Short mmCIF file of C-alpha atoms and ligand atoms in Angstrom, two decimals:
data_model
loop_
_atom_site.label_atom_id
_atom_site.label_comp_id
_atom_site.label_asym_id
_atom_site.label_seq_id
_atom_site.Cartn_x
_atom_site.Cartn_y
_atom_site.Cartn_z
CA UNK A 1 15.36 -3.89 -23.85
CA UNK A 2 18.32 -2.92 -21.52
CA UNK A 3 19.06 -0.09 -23.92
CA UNK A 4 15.52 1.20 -24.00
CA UNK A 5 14.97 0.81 -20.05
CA UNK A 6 18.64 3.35 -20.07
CA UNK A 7 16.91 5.42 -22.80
CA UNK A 8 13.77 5.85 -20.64
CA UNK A 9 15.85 6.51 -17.12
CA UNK A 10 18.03 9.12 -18.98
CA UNK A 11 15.29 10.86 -20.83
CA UNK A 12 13.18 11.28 -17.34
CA UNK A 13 16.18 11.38 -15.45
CA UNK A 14 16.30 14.75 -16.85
CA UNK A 15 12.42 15.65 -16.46
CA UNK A 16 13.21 14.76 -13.07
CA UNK A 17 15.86 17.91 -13.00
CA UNK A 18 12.98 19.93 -13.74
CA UNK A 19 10.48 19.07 -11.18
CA UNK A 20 9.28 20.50 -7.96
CA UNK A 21 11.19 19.47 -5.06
CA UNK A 22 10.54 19.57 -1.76
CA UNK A 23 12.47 17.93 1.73
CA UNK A 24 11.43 13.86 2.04
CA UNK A 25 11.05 12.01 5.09
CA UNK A 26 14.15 10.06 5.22
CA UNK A 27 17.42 10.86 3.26
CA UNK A 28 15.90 11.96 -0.42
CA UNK A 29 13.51 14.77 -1.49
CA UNK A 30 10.35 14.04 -3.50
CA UNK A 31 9.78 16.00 -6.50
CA UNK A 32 6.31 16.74 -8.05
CA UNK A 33 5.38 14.06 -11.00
CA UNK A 34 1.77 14.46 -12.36
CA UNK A 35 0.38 16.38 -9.30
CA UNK A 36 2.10 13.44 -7.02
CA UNK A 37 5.20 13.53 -4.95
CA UNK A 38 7.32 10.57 -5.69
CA UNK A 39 11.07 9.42 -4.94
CA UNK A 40 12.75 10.65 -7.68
CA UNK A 41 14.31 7.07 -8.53
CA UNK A 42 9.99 6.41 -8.83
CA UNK A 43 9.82 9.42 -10.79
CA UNK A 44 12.58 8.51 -13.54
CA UNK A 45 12.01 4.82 -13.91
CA UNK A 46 9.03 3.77 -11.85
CA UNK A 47 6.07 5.21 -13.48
CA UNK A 48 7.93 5.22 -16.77
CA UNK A 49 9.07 1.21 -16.80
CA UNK A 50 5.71 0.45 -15.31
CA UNK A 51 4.05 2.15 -18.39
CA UNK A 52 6.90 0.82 -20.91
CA UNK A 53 7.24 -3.03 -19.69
CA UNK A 54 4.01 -3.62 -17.37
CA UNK A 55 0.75 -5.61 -19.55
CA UNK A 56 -1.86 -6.28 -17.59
CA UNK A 57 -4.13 -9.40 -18.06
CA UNK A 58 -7.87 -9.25 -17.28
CA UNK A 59 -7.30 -11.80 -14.54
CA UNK A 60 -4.78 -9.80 -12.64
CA UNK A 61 -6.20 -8.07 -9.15
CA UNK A 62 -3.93 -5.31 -7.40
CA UNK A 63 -3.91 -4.40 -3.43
CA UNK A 64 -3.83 -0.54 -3.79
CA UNK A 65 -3.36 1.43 -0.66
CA UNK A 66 -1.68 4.60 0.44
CA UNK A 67 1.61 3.92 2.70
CA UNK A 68 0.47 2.59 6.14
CA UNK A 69 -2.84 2.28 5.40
CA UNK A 70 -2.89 -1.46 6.29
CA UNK A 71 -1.14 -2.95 3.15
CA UNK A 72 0.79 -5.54 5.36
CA UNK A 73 -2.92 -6.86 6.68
CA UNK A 74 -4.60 -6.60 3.25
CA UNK A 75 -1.73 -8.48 1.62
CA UNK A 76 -2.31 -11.10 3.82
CA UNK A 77 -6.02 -11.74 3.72
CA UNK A 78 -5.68 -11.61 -0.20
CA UNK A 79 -3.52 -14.31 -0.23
CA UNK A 80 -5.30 -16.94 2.28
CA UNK A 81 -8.47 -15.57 0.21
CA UNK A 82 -7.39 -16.50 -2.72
CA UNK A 83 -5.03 -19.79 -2.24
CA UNK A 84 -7.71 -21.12 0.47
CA UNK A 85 -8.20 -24.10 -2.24
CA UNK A 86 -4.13 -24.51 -2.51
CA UNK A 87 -3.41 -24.39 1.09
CA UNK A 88 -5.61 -25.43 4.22
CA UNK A 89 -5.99 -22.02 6.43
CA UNK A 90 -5.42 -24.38 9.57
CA UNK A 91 -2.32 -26.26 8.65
CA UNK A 92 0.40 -25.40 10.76
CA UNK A 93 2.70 -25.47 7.61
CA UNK A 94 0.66 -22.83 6.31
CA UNK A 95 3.12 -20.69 3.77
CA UNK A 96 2.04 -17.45 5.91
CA UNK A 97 3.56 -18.53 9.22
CA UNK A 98 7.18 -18.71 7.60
CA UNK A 99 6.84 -16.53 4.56
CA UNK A 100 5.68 -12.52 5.60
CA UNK A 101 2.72 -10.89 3.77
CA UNK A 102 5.08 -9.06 1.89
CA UNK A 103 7.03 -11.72 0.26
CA UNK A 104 3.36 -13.37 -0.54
CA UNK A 105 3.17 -11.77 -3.92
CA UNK A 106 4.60 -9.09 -5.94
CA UNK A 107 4.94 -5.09 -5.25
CA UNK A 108 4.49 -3.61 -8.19
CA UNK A 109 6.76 -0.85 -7.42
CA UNK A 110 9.47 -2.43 -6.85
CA UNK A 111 9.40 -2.94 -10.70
CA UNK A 112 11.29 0.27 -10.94
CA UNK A 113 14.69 -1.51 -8.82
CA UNK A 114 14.67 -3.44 -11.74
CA UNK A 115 17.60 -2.33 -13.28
CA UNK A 116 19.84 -1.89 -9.88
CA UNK A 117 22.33 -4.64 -8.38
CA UNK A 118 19.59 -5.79 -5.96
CA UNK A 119 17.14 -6.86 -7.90
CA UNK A 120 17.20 -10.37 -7.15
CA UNK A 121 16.39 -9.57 -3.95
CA UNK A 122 12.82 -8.31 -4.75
CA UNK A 123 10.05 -9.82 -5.77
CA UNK A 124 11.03 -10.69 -9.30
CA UNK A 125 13.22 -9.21 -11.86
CA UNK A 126 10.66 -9.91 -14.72
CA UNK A 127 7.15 -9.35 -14.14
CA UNK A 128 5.66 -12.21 -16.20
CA UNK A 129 3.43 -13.61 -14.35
CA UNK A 130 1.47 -17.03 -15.36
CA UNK A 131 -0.66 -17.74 -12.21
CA UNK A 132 -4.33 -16.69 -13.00
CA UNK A 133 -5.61 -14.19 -11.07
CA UNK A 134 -2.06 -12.93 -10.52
CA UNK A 135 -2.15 -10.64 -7.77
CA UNK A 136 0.18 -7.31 -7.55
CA UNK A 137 0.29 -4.97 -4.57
CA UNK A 138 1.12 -1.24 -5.13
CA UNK A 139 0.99 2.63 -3.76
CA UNK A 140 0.64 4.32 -7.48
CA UNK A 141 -1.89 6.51 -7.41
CA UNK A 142 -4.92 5.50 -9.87
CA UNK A 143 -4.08 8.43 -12.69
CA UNK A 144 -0.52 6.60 -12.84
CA UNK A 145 -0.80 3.58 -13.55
CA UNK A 146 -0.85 2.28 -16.99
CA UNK A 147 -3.93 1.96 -19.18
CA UNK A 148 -3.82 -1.84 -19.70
CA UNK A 149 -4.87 -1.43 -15.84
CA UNK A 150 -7.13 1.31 -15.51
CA UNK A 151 -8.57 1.02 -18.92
CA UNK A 152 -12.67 0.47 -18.46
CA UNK A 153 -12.00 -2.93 -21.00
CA UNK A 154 -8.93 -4.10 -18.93
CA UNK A 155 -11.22 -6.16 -16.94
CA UNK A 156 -8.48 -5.35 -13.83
CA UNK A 157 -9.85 -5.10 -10.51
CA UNK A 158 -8.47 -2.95 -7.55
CA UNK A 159 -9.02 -3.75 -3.88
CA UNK A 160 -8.16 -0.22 -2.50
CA UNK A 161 -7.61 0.33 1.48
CA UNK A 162 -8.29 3.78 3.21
CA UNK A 163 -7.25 4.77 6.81
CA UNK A 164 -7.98 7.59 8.78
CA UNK A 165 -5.28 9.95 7.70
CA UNK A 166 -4.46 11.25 11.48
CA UNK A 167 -3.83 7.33 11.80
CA UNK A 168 -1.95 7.33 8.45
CA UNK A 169 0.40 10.14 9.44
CA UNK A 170 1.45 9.02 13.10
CA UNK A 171 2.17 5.38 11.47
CA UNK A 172 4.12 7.14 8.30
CA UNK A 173 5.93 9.12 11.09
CA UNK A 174 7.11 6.42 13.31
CA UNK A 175 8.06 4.15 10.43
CA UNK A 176 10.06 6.82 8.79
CA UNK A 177 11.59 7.95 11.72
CA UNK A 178 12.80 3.95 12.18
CA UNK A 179 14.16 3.81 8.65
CA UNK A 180 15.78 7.16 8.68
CA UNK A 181 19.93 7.02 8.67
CA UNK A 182 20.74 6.77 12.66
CA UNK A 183 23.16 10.34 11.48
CA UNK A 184 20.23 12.34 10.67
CA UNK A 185 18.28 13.46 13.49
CA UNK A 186 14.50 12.36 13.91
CA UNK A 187 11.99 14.33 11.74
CA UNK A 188 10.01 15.88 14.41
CA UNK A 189 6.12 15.20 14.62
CA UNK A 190 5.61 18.92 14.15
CA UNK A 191 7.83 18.67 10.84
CA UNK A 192 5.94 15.15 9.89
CA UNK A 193 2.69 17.12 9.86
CA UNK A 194 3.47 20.22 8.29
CA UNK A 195 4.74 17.62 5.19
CA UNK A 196 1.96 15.92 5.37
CA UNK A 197 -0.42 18.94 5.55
CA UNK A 198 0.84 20.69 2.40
CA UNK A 199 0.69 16.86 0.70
CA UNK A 200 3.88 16.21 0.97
CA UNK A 201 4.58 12.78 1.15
CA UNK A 202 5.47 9.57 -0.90
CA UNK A 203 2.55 8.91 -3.36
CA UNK A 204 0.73 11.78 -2.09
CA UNK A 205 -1.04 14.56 -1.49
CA UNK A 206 -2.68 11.38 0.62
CA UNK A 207 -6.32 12.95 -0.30
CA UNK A 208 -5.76 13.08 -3.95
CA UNK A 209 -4.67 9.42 -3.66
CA UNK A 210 -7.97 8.71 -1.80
CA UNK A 211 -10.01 10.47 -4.20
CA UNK A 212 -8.76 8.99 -7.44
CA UNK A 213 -9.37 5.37 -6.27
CA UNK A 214 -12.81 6.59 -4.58
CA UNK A 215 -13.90 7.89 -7.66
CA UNK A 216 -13.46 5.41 -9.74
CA UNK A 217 -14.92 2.47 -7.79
CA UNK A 218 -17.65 4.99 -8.14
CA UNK A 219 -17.67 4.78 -11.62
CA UNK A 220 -16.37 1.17 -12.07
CA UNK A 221 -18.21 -0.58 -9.35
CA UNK A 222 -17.75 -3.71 -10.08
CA UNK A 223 -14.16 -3.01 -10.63
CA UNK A 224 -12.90 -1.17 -7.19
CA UNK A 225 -13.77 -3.01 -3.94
CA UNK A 226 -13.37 0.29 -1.59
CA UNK A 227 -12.42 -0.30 1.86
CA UNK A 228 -11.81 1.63 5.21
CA UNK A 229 -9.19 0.31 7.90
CA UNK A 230 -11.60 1.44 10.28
CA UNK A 231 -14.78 -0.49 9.45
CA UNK A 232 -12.05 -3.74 8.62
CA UNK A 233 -11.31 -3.79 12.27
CA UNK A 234 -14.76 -3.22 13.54
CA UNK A 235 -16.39 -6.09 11.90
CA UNK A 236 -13.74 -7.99 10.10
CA UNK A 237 -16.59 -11.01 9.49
CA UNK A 238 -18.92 -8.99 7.11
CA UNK A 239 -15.84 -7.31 5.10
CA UNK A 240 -14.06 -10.55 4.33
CA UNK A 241 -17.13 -12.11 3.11
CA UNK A 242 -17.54 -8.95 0.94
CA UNK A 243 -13.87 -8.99 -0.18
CA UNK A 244 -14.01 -12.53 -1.24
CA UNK A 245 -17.28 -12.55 -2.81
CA UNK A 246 -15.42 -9.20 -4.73
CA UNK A 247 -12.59 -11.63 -5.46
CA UNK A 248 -14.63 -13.85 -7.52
CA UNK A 249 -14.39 -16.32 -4.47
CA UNK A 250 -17.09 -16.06 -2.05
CA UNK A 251 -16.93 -18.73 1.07
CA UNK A 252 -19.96 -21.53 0.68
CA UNK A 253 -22.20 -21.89 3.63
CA UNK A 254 -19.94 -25.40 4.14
CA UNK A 255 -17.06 -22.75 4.64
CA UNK A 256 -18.82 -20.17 6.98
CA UNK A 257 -20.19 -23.28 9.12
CA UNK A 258 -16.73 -25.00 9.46
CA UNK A 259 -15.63 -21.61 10.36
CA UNK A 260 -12.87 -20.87 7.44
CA UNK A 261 -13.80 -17.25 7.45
CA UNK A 262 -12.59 -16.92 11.62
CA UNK A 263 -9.55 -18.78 11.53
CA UNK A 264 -8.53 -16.53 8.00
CA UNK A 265 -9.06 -13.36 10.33
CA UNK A 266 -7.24 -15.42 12.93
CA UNK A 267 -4.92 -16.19 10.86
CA UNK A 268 -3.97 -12.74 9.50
CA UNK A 269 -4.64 -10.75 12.73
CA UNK A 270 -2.45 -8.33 13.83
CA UNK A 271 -1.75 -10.66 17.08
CA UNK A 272 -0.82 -13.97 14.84
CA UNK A 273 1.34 -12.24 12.31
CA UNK A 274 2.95 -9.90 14.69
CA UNK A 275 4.19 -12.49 16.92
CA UNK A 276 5.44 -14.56 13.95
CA UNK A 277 9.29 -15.42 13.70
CA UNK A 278 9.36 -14.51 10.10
CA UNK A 279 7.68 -11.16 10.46
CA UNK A 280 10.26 -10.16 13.86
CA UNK A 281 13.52 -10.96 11.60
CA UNK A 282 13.11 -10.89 8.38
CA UNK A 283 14.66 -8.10 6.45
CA UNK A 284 12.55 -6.95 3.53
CA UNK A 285 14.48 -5.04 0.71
CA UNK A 286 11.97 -3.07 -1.20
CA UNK A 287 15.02 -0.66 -2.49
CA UNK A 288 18.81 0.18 -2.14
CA UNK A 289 16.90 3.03 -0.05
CA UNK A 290 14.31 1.47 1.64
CA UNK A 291 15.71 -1.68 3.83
CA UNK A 292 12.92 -2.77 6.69
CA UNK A 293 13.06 -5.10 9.56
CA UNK A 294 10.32 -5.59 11.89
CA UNK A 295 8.58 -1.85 11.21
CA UNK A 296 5.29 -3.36 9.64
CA UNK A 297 3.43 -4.29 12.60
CA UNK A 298 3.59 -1.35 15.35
CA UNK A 299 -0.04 -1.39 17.42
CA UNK A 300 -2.68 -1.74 14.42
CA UNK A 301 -5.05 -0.14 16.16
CA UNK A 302 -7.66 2.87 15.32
CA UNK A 303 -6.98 6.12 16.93
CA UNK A 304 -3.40 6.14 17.85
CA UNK A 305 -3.12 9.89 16.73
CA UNK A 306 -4.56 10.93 19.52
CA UNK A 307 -1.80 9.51 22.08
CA UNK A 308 0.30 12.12 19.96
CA UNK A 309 -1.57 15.07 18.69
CA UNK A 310 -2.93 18.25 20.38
CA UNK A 311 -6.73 19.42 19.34
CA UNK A 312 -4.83 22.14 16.87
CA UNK A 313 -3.38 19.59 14.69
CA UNK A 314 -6.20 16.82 14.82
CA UNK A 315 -8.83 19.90 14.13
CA UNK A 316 -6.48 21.04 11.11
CA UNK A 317 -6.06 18.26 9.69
CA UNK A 318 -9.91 17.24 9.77
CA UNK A 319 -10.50 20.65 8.39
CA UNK A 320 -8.17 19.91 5.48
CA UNK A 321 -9.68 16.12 4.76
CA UNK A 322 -13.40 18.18 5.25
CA UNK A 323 -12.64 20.39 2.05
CA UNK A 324 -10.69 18.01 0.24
CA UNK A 325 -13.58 15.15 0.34
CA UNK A 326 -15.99 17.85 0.15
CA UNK A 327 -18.92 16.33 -1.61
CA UNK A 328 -17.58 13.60 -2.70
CA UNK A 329 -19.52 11.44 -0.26
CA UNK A 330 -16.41 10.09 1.55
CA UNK A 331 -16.18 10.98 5.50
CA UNK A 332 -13.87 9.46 8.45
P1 LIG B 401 0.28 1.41 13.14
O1 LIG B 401 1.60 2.04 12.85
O2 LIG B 401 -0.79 2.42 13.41
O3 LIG B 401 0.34 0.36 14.19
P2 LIG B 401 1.11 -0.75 6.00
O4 LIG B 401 0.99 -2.22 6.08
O5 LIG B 401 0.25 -0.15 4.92
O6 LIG B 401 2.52 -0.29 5.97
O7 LIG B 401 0.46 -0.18 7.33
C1 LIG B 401 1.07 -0.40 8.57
C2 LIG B 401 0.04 -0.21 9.66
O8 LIG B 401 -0.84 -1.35 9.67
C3 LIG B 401 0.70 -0.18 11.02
O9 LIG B 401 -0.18 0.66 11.80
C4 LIG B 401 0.63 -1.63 11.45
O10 LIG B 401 0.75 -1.83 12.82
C5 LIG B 401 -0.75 -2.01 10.93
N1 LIG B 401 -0.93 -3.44 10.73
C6 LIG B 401 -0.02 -4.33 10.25
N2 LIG B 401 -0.54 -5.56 10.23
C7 LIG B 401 -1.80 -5.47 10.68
C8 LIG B 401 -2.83 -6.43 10.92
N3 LIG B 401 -2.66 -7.71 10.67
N4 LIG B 401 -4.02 -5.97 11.39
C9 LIG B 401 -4.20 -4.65 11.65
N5 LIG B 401 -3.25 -3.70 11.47
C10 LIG B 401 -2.06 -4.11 10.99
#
C-alpha cells in the first residue's frame, strides 16, 4: 500500500506541475484541480488517496462546508446530536467541554497528511472506522469526492453549511492573516477580495462549492440536509429539530419538554465553546502547513463584513453571487 500511496503522489505530483497556479493566502499557491483551487499537497495526494483508500459505508454522514462557514459550530451540534444517548448533554463531564469540536470526529482531509511524519497527530492514520453512523467532516467540493460517497446507491448523507460569502471572506481573511508566517506581511483586505472575487481560494471558487452541494440536495433530498449560517443563528430551535430528525434521530416530545434541544444549543453556542479552556489552548494540527490555536471562534456573528467593507466591494461581490446563483433558487 505504501508503494502505491508513493506511486499515486508521484504520478499527480507531476499533474500538479502542470496546473494553473495562482498566489494562496498564506505561504503556498493553489493550483487549479477539476475547476477547484486546492493546496497542491491536496491536489497530489488528497483527492487522489481519498479516491484510492476512502470506502464509504451507507451509515457514514459527512459535515460538508466551505472554510469558515461555521464548521467548528456544526461539528459540534453533530456530535451532541448524535451521542445524546452515549453522553448526558448536561453532565459537566461532558466530552465537549475538554475535547474541541474538532477533535470530536474525523476531517476527512486530513486523510491526505497521511503519509507525512505528523500523522499521528491527526485524527487517525487509517480511516477504518467501525462506529455506525461514522461521522466525517470535510471542505471537498461535491464533484470530488469519491463515488462510494456521492453515488445515488451509497446511501451517504451530507449535512452541508452555507454562509453569506461577504461573512465567509472577512472570517477567511482574518484567520489567514493569523496563520500566515509572522515574516510575510499581512495579505491586505483589498488583496483578500480580489482572490476571493476571481475564486481564488482553498476549495473554491466558493460559489461553485455552494452550487454543487445545492444541487444535489436538490436532486437527492433525502440525502443533503442544506443549511444557511444565517437562518442557524436566527432560530437555532426549529433547525436542530430539522437536523436531527435529518440525522435519523429526531428528539421525542419527552426530550423537547425536558428541554434537551436548549441546553444542546447551549451547549454548543458560540458563548459556551468559546470560553472553554480546551478551545483557548489547544493547538490543532490539521497539516505540517496549517497549525491553529485559538482562531476558530472570532465573533460568530452575521454581518461582520460590513464593519470592514465599503458599498463598492459589498455591491460587487453581491453582483457576482447574483449571476453565479442565478436561477438556481438560492439567495442571501
Ligand atoms: P467569524 O470569523 O465571522 O467570527 P469554521 O468553523 O467553518 O472555520 O468557521 C469559523 C466561523 O464560525 C468564525 O466566524 C467563528 O467565529 C464562527 N463560529 C465558531 N463557533 C461558532 C459557534 N458555536 N456559533 C456560531 N459561530 C461560530
Amino acid at each position: 500500500e505504501k508503494q502505491d500511496n508513493e506511486e499515486t503522489i508521484a504520478k499527480y505530483g507531476e499533474l500538479v506541475l502542470s496546473l494553473p497556479k495562482e498566489r494562496g493566502w498564506m505561504t503556498q499557491h493553489l493550483v487549479q484541480y477539476q475547476g477547484f483551487w486546492l493546496s497542491p499537497a491536496c491536489a497530489f495526494k488528497g483527492a487522489p488517496l481519498l479516491h484510492q483508500h476512502f470506502h464509504a459505508r451507507p451509515s457514514d454522514i459527512f459535515l460538508a462546508t466551505f472554510q469558515k462557514s461555521g464548521t467548528t459550530w456544526l461539528r459540534a451540534l453533530m456530535f451532541a446530536t448524535m451521542n445524546r444517548a452515549l453522553h448526558d448533554v448536561s453532565s459537566d463531564q461532558y466530552p465537549l467541554l475538554t475535547t474541541g469540536p474538532h477533535d470530536c470526529f474525523p476531517f476527512l482531509d486530513a486523510y491526505i497528511h497521511q503519509t507525512d511524519s505528523i500523522s499521528h497527530l491527526n485524527s487517525r492514520p487509517i480511516l477504518s472506522h467501525d462506529a455506525s453512523p461514522e461521522l466525517f467532516s470535510t471542505h471537498m467540493p461535491y464533484a470530488l469526492l469519491p463515488k462510494s460517497v456521492t453515488a445515488s446507491s451509497s446511501g451517504c448523507r451530507f449535512v452541508y453549511v452555507c454562509r453569506n460569502p461577504k461573512d465567509v471572506l472577512v472570517s477567511k481573511w482574518i484567520f489567514m492573516n493569523k496563520m500566515r508566517p509572522k515574516q510575510l506581511a499581512p495579505l491586505s483586505l483589498q488583496e483578500a477580495y480580489d482572490l476571493f472575487c476571481q475564486g481564488v481560494s482553498h476549495y473554491g471558487p466558493f460559489w461553485d462549492h455552494v452550487l454543487g452541494y445545492w444541487k444535489a440536495s436538490l436532486e437527492f433530498r433525502d440525502k443533503i440536509f442544506f443549511l444557511k449560517y444565517e437562518d442557524l443563528k436566527k432560530d437555532p430551535f426549529v433547525h436542530l429539530k430539522r437536523f436531527a430528525e435529518f440525522l435519523g434521530q429526531p428528539f421525542s416530545l419527552e426530550e423537547e419538554r425536558k428541554g434537551v434541544v436548549q441546553e444542546i444549543i447551549k451547549l454548543c453556542s458560540f458563548e459556551n465553546l468559546s470560553h472553554l479552556e480546551v478551545n483557548k489552548t489547544k493547538v490543532q494540527w490539521f497539516s505540517s502547513q496549517l497549525v491553529v490555536k485559538n482562531s476558530f471562534f472570532r465573533k460568530g456573528q452575521v454581518g461582520d463584513w460590513k464593519n470592514y467593507f465599503t458599498d463598492e466591494m459589498a455591491r460587487r461581490l453581491d453582483q457576482i453571487t447574483d449571476d453565479k446563483f442565478n436561477a438556481s433558487g438560492l439567495t442571501f
